[in-house]
Coordinates of C-alpha atoms in Angstrom, one line a residue:
X1 CA 45.7 16.8 14.3
X2 CA 43.1 14.2 13.6
X3 CA 41.0 15.3 16.6
X4 CA 41.4 18.9 15.7
X5 CA 39.9 18.2 12.3
X6 CA 37.0 16.2 13.9
X7 CA 36.2 19.0 16.3
X8 CA 36.4 21.6 13.5
X9 CA 34.1 19.6 11.2
X10 CA 31.7 18.9 14.1
X11 CA 31.6 22.6 14.9
X12 CA 30.9 23.6 11.3
X13 CA 28.1 21.0 11.2
X14 CA 26.6 22.3 14.4
X15 CA 26.7 25.9 13.3
X16 CA 25.2 25.0 10.0
X17 CA 22.3 23.1 11.7
X18 CA 21.6 26.0 14.0
X19 CA 21.6 28.4 11.0
X20 CA 19.3 26.2 9.0
X21 CA 17.0 25.7 11.9
X22 CA 16.7 29.5 12.5
X23 CA 16.1 30.1 8.8
X24 CA 13.4 27.5 8.7
X25 CA 11.7 28.8 11.8
X26 CA 11.7 32.3 10.4
X27 CA 10.0 31.1 7.2
X28 CA 7.5 29.1 9.3
X29 CA 6.6 32.2 11.3
X30 CA 6.2 34.2 8.1
X31 CA 3.4 31.9 7.0
X32 CA 1.2 32.8 9.9
X33 CA 0.6 29.2 10.7
X34 CA 1.2 27.5 14.0
X35 CA 4.4 25.5 14.0
X36 CA 6.2 22.6 15.8
X37 CA 10.0 22.3 16.2
X38 CA 11.9 19.1 16.2
X39 CA 15.7 18.6 16.5
X40 CA 16.1 16.1 13.7
X41 CA 14.9 15.9 10.1
X42 CA 12.7 12.9 9.3
X43 CA 15.0 11.9 6.5
X44 CA 18.1 11.8 8.7
X45 CA 19.5 8.3 8.0
X46 CA 20.9 7.8 11.5
X47 CA 17.5 8.8 13.0
X48 CA 15.8 6.3 10.7
X49 CA 18.3 3.5 11.6
X50 CA 17.7 4.0 15.3
X51 CA 13.9 3.6 14.8
X52 CA 14.5 0.5 12.6
X53 CA 15.3 -1.4 15.8
X54 CA 12.6 -2.8 18.1
X55 CA 14.1 -1.4 21.3
X56 CA 13.9 2.3 20.6
X57 CA 10.1 2.4 19.6
X58 CA 9.4 0.2 22.6
X59 CA 11.2 2.6 25.0
X60 CA 9.5 5.6 23.4
X61 CA 6.0 4.1 23.7
X62 CA 6.4 2.3 27.0
X63 CA 8.5 4.5 29.2
X64 CA 8.0 8.1 28.0
X65 CA 4.9 10.3 28.7
X66 CA 2.2 9.9 26.1
X67 CA 2.6 13.5 24.9
X68 CA 6.4 13.2 24.4
X69 CA 5.9 9.8 22.7
X70 CA 3.5 11.4 20.2
X71 CA 5.9 14.3 19.7
X72 CA 8.6 11.8 18.7
X73 CA 6.5 9.4 16.8
X74 CA 4.8 12.0 14.6
X75 CA 8.2 13.0 13.3
X76 CA 9.3 9.6 12.0
X77 CA 7.4 8.0 9.2
X78 CA 7.7 4.5 10.6
X79 CA 5.9 5.3 13.8
X80 CA 3.5 8.1 12.7
X81 CA 0.4 5.9 12.5
X82 CA 0.5 5.4 16.3
X83 CA -0.3 9.1 16.9
X84 CA -3.7 8.9 15.1
X85 CA -5.2 12.5 15.1
X86 CA -3.8 13.7 18.4
X87 CA -1.4 16.3 16.8
X88 CA -4.4 17.6 14.8
X89 CA -6.2 18.2 18.1
X90 CA -3.2 20.1 19.4
X91 CA -2.0 22.1 16.4
X92 CA -5.0 22.2 14.1
X93 CA -5.5 20.9 10.6
X94 CA -2.7 22.9 9.1
X95 CA 0.7 23.6 10.8
X96 CA 4.4 23.8 10.0
X97 CA 7.1 21.4 11.2
X98 CA 10.5 23.0 11.7
X99 CA 13.8 21.0 11.8
X100 CA 17.4 21.9 10.9
X101 CA 17.2 19.7 7.7
X102 CA 13.6 20.4 6.5
X103 CA 10.5 22.6 6.6
X104 CA 7.2 20.8 6.2
X105 CA 3.6 21.9 6.1
X106 CA 1.5 19.2 7.8
X107 CA -2.0 18.8 6.4
X108 CA -4.7 17.2 8.5
X109 CA -7.7 19.1 7.2
X110 CA -9.9 17.5 4.5
X111 CA -10.6 20.7 2.5
X112 CA -6.8 21.5 2.4
X113 CA -6.0 17.9 1.5
X114 CA -8.5 18.1 -1.4
X115 CA -6.9 21.4 -2.6
X116 CA -3.4 19.9 -2.6
X117 CA -4.4 16.7 -4.4
X118 CA -6.3 18.5 -7.1
X119 CA -3.7 21.2 -7.7
X120 CA -1.2 18.9 -9.3
X121 CA 1.0 21.6 -10.8
X122 CA 1.0 23.8 -7.7
X123 CA 1.8 20.9 -5.3
X124 CA 3.7 18.3 -7.4
X125 CA 5.2 15.1 -6.1
X126 CA 8.8 15.5 -4.7
X127 CA 10.2 12.9 -7.1
X128 CA 13.6 13.1 -5.4
X129 CA 12.0 11.3 -2.4
X130 CA 11.1 8.3 -4.6
X131 CA 14.6 7.4 -5.8
X132 CA 14.4 4.0 -4.2
X133 CA 11.3 3.1 -6.4
X134 CA 13.1 4.1 -9.6
X135 CA 15.9 1.5 -9.3
X136 CA 14.8 -0.3 -12.5
X137 CA 13.7 2.8 -14.4
X138 CA 11.4 5.8 -14.3
X139 CA 7.7 4.9 -13.8
X140 CA 4.3 6.3 -13.0
X141 CA 5.1 6.9 -9.3
X142 CA 8.6 8.5 -9.7
X143 CA 7.9 11.0 -12.5
X144 CA 6.2 14.4 -12.8
X145 CA 4.9 16.8 -15.4
X146 CA 5.2 15.7 -19.1
X147 CA 7.2 12.6 -18.2
X148 CA 4.4 11.5 -15.8
X149 CA 1.8 12.1 -18.5
X150 CA 3.8 9.9 -20.9
X151 CA 3.8 7.1 -18.3
X152 CA 0.1 7.5 -17.5
X153 CA -0.8 7.3 -21.2
X154 CA 0.6 3.7 -21.4
X155 CA -0.3 2.5 -17.9
X156 CA -3.8 3.9 -17.1
X157 CA -5.5 2.2 -20.0
X158 CA -4.3 -1.2 -18.8
X159 CA -6.6 -1.0 -15.8
X160 CA -10.0 -1.7 -17.3
X161 CA -13.0 -4.0 -16.9
X162 CA -11.4 -6.7 -19.0
X163 CA -8.4 -6.8 -16.7
X164 CA -10.7 -6.7 -13.6
X165 CA -12.4 -9.9 -14.9
X166 CA -8.9 -11.5 -15.0
X167 CA -8.3 -10.2 -11.4
X168 CA -11.6 -11.8 -10.3
X169 CA -10.8 -15.2 -11.9
X170 CA -7.2 -15.3 -10.7
X171 CA -8.2 -14.3 -7.2
X172 CA -10.8 -17.0 -6.9
X173 CA -8.2 -19.6 -8.2
X174 CA -5.6 -18.5 -5.7
X175 CA -7.9 -18.3 -2.6
X176 CA -9.3 -21.7 -3.5
X177 CA -5.9 -23.2 -3.7
X178 CA -4.7 -21.4 -0.6
X179 CA -7.7 -22.8 1.4
X180 CA -6.9 -26.3 0.1
X181 CA -3.3 -25.9 1.1
X182 CA -4.3 -24.7 4.6
X183 CA -6.6 -27.7 5.1
X184 CA -3.9 -30.1 4.0
X185 CA -1.2 -28.5 6.1
X186 CA -2.9 -27.5 9.3
X187 CA -6.1 -29.6 9.8
X188 CA -6.3 -30.8 13.4
X189 CA -8.1 -34.1 12.7
X190 CA -9.4 -36.3 9.9
X191 CA -12.7 -34.3 9.7
X192 CA -10.6 -31.4 8.2
X193 CA -13.3 -29.1 9.6
X194 CA -10.9 -26.7 11.4
X195 CA -7.3 -25.7 11.5
X196 CA -5.1 -23.1 13.2
X197 CA -3.0 -20.9 11.0
X198 CA 0.1 -19.7 12.9
X199 CA 0.4 -16.6 10.9
X200 CA -1.2 -15.3 7.7
X201 CA 1.6 -13.0 6.5
X202 CA 3.5 -15.3 4.2
X203 CA 0.6 -17.0 2.6
X204 CA -1.5 -13.8 2.1
X205 CA 1.6 -12.2 0.5
X206 CA 2.0 -15.3 -1.8
X207 CA -1.7 -15.0 -2.8
X208 CA -1.5 -11.4 -3.7
X209 CA 1.8 -11.8 -5.5
X210 CA 0.4 -14.7 -7.5
X211 CA -2.7 -12.6 -8.4
X212 CA -0.5 -9.7 -9.7
X213 CA 1.6 -12.2 -11.6
X214 CA -1.5 -13.8 -13.2
X215 CA -3.8 -10.8 -13.9
X216 CA -0.9 -8.3 -14.1
X217 CA 1.8 -10.1 -16.1
X218 CA 0.2 -13.2 -17.6
X219 CA 2.2 -15.6 -15.5
X220 CA -0.2 -18.1 -13.9
X221 CA 1.3 -19.7 -10.8
X222 CA 0.0 -22.5 -8.5
X223 CA -0.3 -21.6 -4.9
X224 CA 1.1 -24.8 -3.6
X225 CA 5.0 -24.8 -3.5
X226 CA 6.8 -26.7 -6.2
X227 CA 10.0 -28.7 -5.6
X228 CA 12.1 -26.9 -8.2
X229 CA 11.7 -23.8 -10.4
X230 CA 13.2 -24.1 -13.9
X231 CA 13.9 -22.0 -17.0
X232 CA 12.0 -24.2 -19.4
X233 CA 9.0 -21.8 -19.7
X234 CA 7.9 -18.5 -18.1
X235 CA 5.5 -20.1 -15.6
X236 CA 8.1 -22.7 -14.5
X237 CA 10.6 -19.8 -14.0
X238 CA 8.3 -18.0 -11.5
X239 CA 7.1 -21.0 -9.4
X240 CA 7.4 -20.8 -5.6
X241 CA 9.9 -23.6 -5.1
X242 CA 12.5 -24.7 -2.6
X243 CA 15.3 -24.2 -5.1
X244 CA 15.7 -21.3 -7.6
X245 CA 16.0 -21.8 -11.4
X246 CA 19.4 -22.1 -12.9
X247 CA 21.2 -18.8 -13.2
X248 CA 19.2 -17.2 -10.3
X249 CA 20.2 -16.9 -6.6
X250 CA 16.6 -17.0 -5.3
X251 CA 13.0 -17.7 -6.4
X252 CA 10.8 -14.9 -7.5
X253 CA 8.8 -14.9 -4.3
X254 CA 11.9 -14.9 -2.1
X255 CA 13.4 -12.0 -4.1
X256 CA 10.2 -10.0 -3.7
X257 CA 10.0 -10.7 0.0
X258 CA 13.6 -9.6 0.4
X259 CA 13.1 -6.5 -1.7
X260 CA 10.1 -5.4 0.4
X261 CA 12.0 -5.7 3.6
X262 CA 15.4 -4.3 2.5
X263 CA 14.6 -1.8 -0.2
X264 CA 16.8 0.9 1.5
X265 CA 20.0 -1.2 1.7
X266 CA 19.3 -2.5 -1.9
X267 CA 19.1 1.1 -3.1
X268 CA 22.3 2.1 -1.3
X269 CA 24.1 -0.9 -2.7
X270 CA 22.9 -0.7 -6.3
X271 CA 21.7 2.9 -6.7
X272 CA 24.5 4.7 -4.9
X273 CA 27.6 2.8 -3.9
X274 CA 28.0 0.6 -7.0
X275 CA 28.2 3.8 -9.2
X276 CA 31.5 4.7 -7.6
X277 CA 32.8 1.5 -6.0
X278 CA 33.3 -1.9 -7.7
X279 CA 31.0 -4.6 -6.4
X280 CA 34.0 -6.8 -5.6
X281 CA 35.0 -4.3 -2.9
X282 CA 31.5 -4.5 -1.2
X283 CA 31.2 -8.1 -0.2
X284 CA 28.8 -7.3 2.7
X285 CA 26.2 -6.1 0.1
X286 CA 26.4 -9.4 -1.9
X287 CA 22.8 -10.4 -1.1
X288 CA 21.6 -7.0 -2.1
X289 CA 23.4 -7.2 -5.4
X290 CA 22.0 -10.7 -6.0
X291 CA 18.4 -9.7 -5.2
X292 CA 18.6 -6.6 -7.5
X293 CA 20.0 -8.7 -10.4
X294 CA 17.6 -11.5 -9.9
X295 CA 14.5 -9.3 -9.9
X296 CA 15.8 -7.4 -13.0
X297 CA 16.2 -10.8 -14.8
X298 CA 12.7 -11.9 -13.7
X299 CA 11.2 -8.6 -14.9
X300 CA 13.0 -8.8 -18.2
X301 CA 11.8 -12.4 -18.7
X302 CA 8.2 -11.1 -18.2
X303 CA 8.7 -8.4 -20.8
X304 CA 10.3 -10.8 -23.3
X305 CA 7.4 -13.3 -22.9
X306 CA 4.8 -10.6 -23.3
X307 CA 6.5 -9.1 -26.4
X308 CA 6.7 -12.5 -28.1
X309 CA 3.3 -13.9 -27.2
X310 CA 1.0 -12.7 -29.9
X311 CA -1.2 -15.7 -30.0
X312 CA -4.1 -14.2 -28.0
X313 CA -5.1 -11.0 -26.2
X314 CA -5.2 -11.9 -22.5
X315 CA -5.8 -8.3 -21.2
X316 CA -3.2 -8.5 -18.4
X317 CA -1.5 -5.3 -17.5
X318 CA 1.9 -6.0 -19.0
X319 CA 0.5 -7.1 -22.4
X320 CA -1.8 -4.1 -22.6
X321 CA 1.1 -1.8 -21.8
X322 CA 3.4 -3.4 -24.4
X323 CA 0.6 -3.6 -27.0
X324 CA -0.4 0.0 -26.7
X325 CA 3.2 1.2 -26.8
X326 CA 3.8 -1.0 -29.9
X327 CA 0.7 0.4 -31.6
X328 CA 1.9 4.0 -31.0
X329 CA 5.4 3.1 -32.2
X330 CA 4.0 1.7 -35.4
X331 CA 2.1 4.9 -35.9
X332 CA 5.2 6.9 -35.0
X333 CA 7.3 5.1 -37.6
X334 CA 4.6 5.6 -40.2
X335 CA 4.5 9.3 -39.5
X336 CA 8.3 9.5 -39.2
X337 CA 8.9 8.7 -42.8
X338 CA 7.6 12.0 -44.3
X339 CA 8.3 14.4 -41.4
X340 CA 10.6 12.8 -38.9
X341 CA 7.9 12.6 -36.1
X342 CA 9.1 11.1 -32.8
X343 CA 8.3 7.4 -32.2
X344 CA 6.4 7.0 -28.9
X345 CA 5.7 4.2 -26.4
X346 CA 7.5 3.2 -23.3
X347 CA 11.1 2.2 -23.5
X348 CA 12.2 -1.2 -22.0
X349 CA 13.7 0.6 -19.0
X350 CA 10.4 2.4 -18.5
X351 CA 8.4 -0.8 -18.8
X352 CA 10.7 -2.5 -16.2
X353 CA 10.3 0.5 -13.9
X354 CA 6.5 0.2 -14.1
X355 CA 6.6 -3.5 -13.7
X356 CA 8.5 -3.1 -10.5
X357 CA 6.0 -0.5 -9.1
X358 CA 3.0 -2.7 -10.2
X359 CA 4.6 -5.7 -8.4
X360 CA 5.3 -3.7 -5.1
X361 CA 2.0 -1.8 -5.1
X362 CA 0.0 -4.7 -6.5
X363 CA 0.7 -7.2 -3.7
X364 CA 2.2 -5.6 -0.6
X365 CA -0.6 -3.2 0.0
X366 CA -3.5 -5.6 -0.7
X367 CA -1.8 -8.3 1.4
X368 CA -1.5 -5.9 4.4
X369 CA -5.1 -4.9 4.1
X370 CA -6.3 -8.5 3.9
X371 CA -4.2 -9.5 6.9
X372 CA -5.6 -6.6 9.0
X373 CA -9.1 -7.5 7.9
X374 CA -8.7 -11.1 9.0
X375 CA -7.6 -10.1 12.5
X376 CA -10.2 -7.3 12.9
X377 CA -13.0 -9.7 11.9
X378 CA -11.6 -12.3 14.3
X379 CA -11.7 -9.6 17.0
X380 CA -15.3 -8.6 16.1
X381 CA -17.4 -11.7 15.9
X382 CA -20.6 -9.8 15.5
X383 CA -19.4 -8.0 12.4
X384 CA -18.0 -11.2 11.0
X385 CA -21.5 -12.9 11.4
X386 CA -23.1 -9.9 9.6
X387 CA -20.5 -10.2 6.8
X388 CA -21.3 -13.9 6.5
X389 CA -25.0 -13.3 6.2
X390 CA -24.4 -10.6 3.5
X391 CA -22.1 -12.9 1.5
X392 CA -24.6 -15.7 1.7
X393 CA -27.3 -13.3 0.5
X394 CA -25.1 -12.0 -2.4
X395 CA -24.3 -15.5 -3.6
X396 CA -27.7 -17.1 -2.8
X397 CA -28.4 -17.9 -6.5
X398 CA -24.8 -18.5 -7.5
X399 CA -23.0 -21.9 -8.0
X400 CA -21.4 -23.4 -5.0
X401 CA -18.1 -23.4 -6.7
X402 CA -16.7 -19.8 -6.7
X403 CA -14.8 -20.5 -9.9
X404 CA -18.2 -20.3 -11.6
X405 CA -19.1 -16.9 -10.2
X406 CA -19.5 -14.2 -12.9
X407 CA -17.6 -11.0 -12.2
X408 CA -20.1 -8.6 -13.7
X409 CA -23.0 -10.2 -11.9
X410 CA -21.5 -11.0 -8.5
X411 CA -19.0 -8.2 -7.7
X412 CA -21.7 -5.4 -7.5
X413 CA -23.5 -7.5 -4.9
X414 CA -20.4 -7.9 -2.6
X415 CA -21.2 -4.7 -0.8
X416 CA -20.3 -6.0 2.7
X417 CA -16.8 -7.1 1.7
X418 CA -16.3 -3.7 0.1
X419 CA -17.4 -2.0 3.3
X420 CA -15.0 -4.1 5.3
X421 CA -12.1 -3.1 2.9
X422 CA -13.0 0.6 3.0
X423 CA -13.1 0.5 6.8
X424 CA -9.9 -1.5 7.1
X425 CA -8.1 1.0 4.8
X426 CA -9.5 3.9 6.9
X427 CA -8.1 2.6 10.2
X428 CA -4.9 1.1 8.6
X429 CA -4.0 3.0 5.5
X430 CA -1.0 1.4 3.7
X431 CA 0.6 4.8 3.3
X432 CA 0.3 6.9 6.4
X433 CA 1.3 10.2 4.8
X434 CA 1.4 11.4 1.2
X435 CA 4.3 13.7 0.3
X436 CA 4.0 16.8 -1.9
X437 CA 5.9 20.0 -2.1
X438 CA 5.8 23.6 -3.5
X439 CA 8.7 23.1 -5.8
X440 CA 10.1 26.5 -6.9
X441 CA 7.0 28.6 -6.5
X442 CA 4.9 30.0 -3.6
X443 CA 1.6 28.1 -3.2
X444 CA -1.6 29.4 -1.7
X445 CA -3.9 27.4 0.6
X446 CA -7.3 28.4 1.8
X447 CA -8.0 27.2 5.4
X448 CA -10.7 28.4 7.8
X449 CA -11.7 31.4 5.7
X450 CA -8.1 32.6 5.3
X451 CA -5.5 32.3 2.6
X452 CA -2.0 31.1 3.6
X453 CA 1.1 31.4 1.3
X454 CA 3.5 28.5 1.5
X455 CA 7.0 29.5 0.3
X456 CA 9.0 27.6 -2.4
X457 CA 11.0 24.4 -1.5
X458 CA 8.6 23.5 1.4
X459 CA 7.5 19.9 1.8
X460 CA 3.8 19.3 2.2
X461 CA 2.7 16.2 4.1
X462 CA -0.9 14.9 3.8
X463 CA -1.3 13.1 7.1
X464 CA -3.6 10.2 6.0
X465 CA -3.9 8.7 9.5
X466 CA -4.9 12.0 11.1
X467 CA -7.6 12.6 8.4
X468 CA -8.9 9.0 8.8
X469 CA -9.3 9.3 12.6
X470 CA -10.7 12.8 12.8
X471 CA -14.0 12.8 14.7
X472 CA -15.0 15.9 12.7
X473 CA -15.5 13.7 9.6
X474 CA -16.2 10.3 11.1
X475 CA -18.1 10.9 14.4
X476 CA -17.3 10.0 18.0
X477 CA -16.7 6.4 17.0
X478 CA -13.9 7.3 14.5
X479 CA -11.4 5.0 16.2
X480 CA -13.7 2.0 16.1
X481 CA -13.9 -0.7 13.4
X482 CA -17.4 -0.2 12.0
X483 CA -17.7 -1.3 8.4
X484 CA -21.4 -0.7 8.2
X485 CA -20.8 3.1 8.5
X486 CA -20.1 2.8 4.7
X487 CA -23.3 0.9 3.8
X488 CA -25.7 3.0 1.9
X489 CA -28.6 1.1 3.5
X490 CA -27.5 2.4 6.9
X491 CA -29.3 5.7 7.6
X492 CA -27.8 6.0 11.1
X493 CA -24.2 6.4 9.8
X494 CA -22.6 9.8 10.2
X495 CA -21.7 9.6 6.6
X496 CA -25.4 9.5 5.6
X497 CA -25.4 13.2 6.2
X498 CA -23.3 13.7 3.1
X499 CA -25.7 11.8 0.8
X500 CA -27.0 14.9 -1.0
X501 CA -23.6 16.6 -1.3
X502 CA -22.1 16.8 -4.8
X503 CA -18.6 15.9 -5.7
X504 CA -17.7 13.4 -3.0
X505 CA -17.1 10.3 -5.1
X506 CA -13.3 10.2 -4.5
X507 CA -11.0 7.4 -5.6
X508 CA -12.3 4.0 -4.5
X509 CA -15.7 5.4 -3.7
X510 CA -17.3 5.2 -7.2
X511 CA -20.2 3.0 -6.0
X512 CA -23.8 3.9 -5.4
X513 CA -23.9 1.3 -2.6
X514 CA -21.6 3.2 -0.2
X515 CA -21.9 6.4 1.7
X516 CA -19.4 9.1 0.8
X517 CA -17.2 11.0 3.4
X518 CA -16.2 14.6 3.1
X519 CA -13.9 15.0 0.1
X520 CA -10.3 14.9 1.3
X521 CA -11.0 13.1 4.6
X522 CA -10.5 9.6 3.0
X523 CA -7.4 9.2 0.9
X524 CA -5.9 5.7 1.1
X525 CA -5.7 5.8 -2.7
X526 CA -4.7 9.5 -2.7
X527 CA -6.9 11.8 -4.8
X528 CA -7.0 13.8 -8.0
X529 CA -5.4 12.7 -11.2
X530 CA -2.5 11.1 -9.4
X531 CA -4.8 8.7 -7.4
X532 CA -3.8 5.1 -7.4
X533 CA -4.4 3.5 -10.8
X534 CA -5.0 0.0 -9.4
X535 CA -7.6 0.9 -6.8
X536 CA -10.4 -1.2 -8.4
X537 CA -7.9 -4.0 -9.1
X538 CA -7.3 -4.2 -5.3
X539 CA -11.0 -3.9 -4.5
X540 CA -12.0 -6.7 -6.8
X541 CA -9.3 -8.9 -5.4
X542 CA -10.1 -8.1 -1.8
X543 CA -13.9 -8.5 -2.2
X544 CA -13.8 -11.9 -3.8
X545 CA -11.1 -13.3 -1.6
X546 CA -13.1 -12.2 1.5
X547 CA -16.3 -13.6 0.0
X548 CA -14.8 -17.0 -0.7
X549 CA -13.1 -17.2 2.7
X550 CA -16.0 -16.1 4.9
X551 CA -18.7 -17.9 3.0
X552 CA -17.3 -21.2 4.0
X553 CA -15.3 -20.5 7.2
X554 CA -15.5 -18.6 10.5
X555 CA -12.3 -17.1 11.9
X556 CA -11.4 -16.7 15.6
X557 CA -8.3 -15.8 17.5
X558 CA -6.4 -18.9 18.3
X559 CA -4.8 -19.7 21.7
X560 CA -1.0 -20.2 21.7
X561 CA -1.3 -22.5 24.8
X562 CA -4.1 -24.5 26.4
X563 CA -4.2 -22.4 29.5
X564 CA -4.3 -19.0 27.7
X565 CA -7.4 -17.0 28.8
X566 CA -9.8 -15.5 26.3
X567 CA -9.0 -12.0 27.5
X568 CA -5.2 -12.7 27.1
X569 CA -5.8 -13.9 23.6
X570 CA -7.7 -10.8 22.7
X571 CA -5.1 -8.5 24.3
X572 CA -2.3 -10.2 22.4
X573 CA -4.1 -9.6 19.1
X574 CA -4.9 -6.0 19.9
X575 CA -1.3 -5.4 20.9
X576 CA -0.2 -6.8 17.5
X577 CA -2.6 -4.4 15.7
X578 CA -1.7 -1.4 17.8
X579 CA 2.0 -2.1 17.5
X580 CA 1.9 -1.6 13.7
X581 CA 4.6 0.3 12.0
X582 CA 5.5 1.5 8.5
X583 CA 8.2 0.6 6.1
X584 CA 7.0 0.6 2.5
X585 CA 3.5 0.1 3.9
X586 CA 1.9 -0.1 7.3
X587 CA 1.9 -3.6 8.7
X588 CA 1.8 -5.8 11.9
X589 CA 5.2 -7.0 13.0
X590 CA 3.9 -9.7 15.3
X591 CA 2.1 -12.9 14.5
X592 CA -1.6 -13.4 15.2
X593 CA -2.6 -17.1 15.1
X594 CA -6.1 -17.7 13.7
X595 CA -8.5 -20.6 14.1
X596 CA -10.5 -21.4 10.9
X597 CA -13.7 -23.4 11.3
X598 CA -15.8 -24.8 8.5
X599 CA -19.3 -23.4 8.5
X600 CA -22.4 -25.4 8.1
X601 CA -24.2 -24.6 4.8
X602 CA -27.5 -24.9 6.5
X603 CA -27.4 -21.4 7.9
X604 CA -30.2 -19.3 6.5
X605 CA -28.9 -16.1 4.9
X606 CA -30.5 -12.8 6.0
X607 CA -29.9 -9.2 5.0
X608 CA -29.2 -6.6 7.7
X609 CA -31.1 -3.4 8.1

């Protein structure tokens, strides 16, 4: 009887899959666009779990023909970056992907990407796909329509030049302390002039987490680990210590690291199962429950501290958000007395939700970009030397101590670090595809002088990697790391051909010192009104950290053994970069040891032409 039920249910499932596949294929054919078929939907949990292992991606990429590997990789988010723009070359800039569980319109054309990003109501965000990011409450990322406008009102104004000054100051403090820690921890000899860093991941993550805590939430943390975190004050609570404070299972940094790596299981445990099953019956999710509770308590502590600290205006993101909401609530209460007007401002749950998003987006993405940049610059010594000369030129008349650098004076001169960031984000975008959908209406797309109608309930995927690697927009060297393609002083750049074109200053490109690509071809910060709010926060942080590091140190690939040949060292680093995969963000899974060597200050700075 049992097996009869199993066979019956399996048959029903198979028939339903076949029916859904045929229905989706018919819809795809009706659009007039080329289409690709695949047997499994990308959101299939079993399919995702298989690719969460190391062995399956290894087998796909090492044993299968390249065309078949691309076909598989492009249909799983984790591995999509590896395909670059090869599916664009095969199917074009706009095509459908048909599976039994979904129908998706893939966008790899800049003009279409721009249309989709700017038509917010026609192509809204599929908020149902962002449930894992709404665990602590609705926020700027997980909402749409009027609810999104409400969140944007109280979050967008927090990102301003006063806050950027805080970012600048906190980034300098953190990178200075990080360098000091590296010298103390890893110096080879008493001269302290060089050291080998086994891996940058943990320390770079700590740096960016500390910056978002300081400039974002008003919690100023030392980089060097403390012996014990305590609950005596807000900064003691958040210290990176060996032991967590009383009442917590882990330190703040440990919780964030666990959340970043296990957000799916944490969501299953706390967002799904615990609604129906008591926690006591799910002992195998104990760590996920503890991490969720700890982070919630840490976030609440931040909100409480911000709400009660009225001694001064520090202009961090949290205080600005709380302050603007409180001001509107005061106005609302005043208005409510005569006519019952609604009190506005973000609720505590909404503030917690946005804090969670700021924390994730504010440190994970910047850390990944910094880590890539360090390895890429170690791989390209000529570019690193050019960067060094540019940094020396930009800081020629500035104090030797970076803590004395003025944000408004120095940041505009850090063109070279900005170019390095733009190029790193082009080759290694944190988010490799941006999801949209048509909701309940038919949407029109203009592509190659023809209008296509995309039916309701169809997902639209902006393939960021494909756009960033397309030779049509970037030239024949699109796959190469060439930061100076962005520099406005470089007339030989392919991008220089766009200099007289209007309307190309997309998100993150609002500088006269950089060339502009075709609108829609560069979207690491997305585009349109839903573009990343913290783009300049990240750029200020990245630019000054890179300037402080490379002004004083050169970085090379380190050998893991005395007999390792230079070519082997390079191949190992290149494999680590090319083996990148995505979870929340794109990142390298393997370690890349780096050799830092103190520079002589006698070098004469020059500007490149």
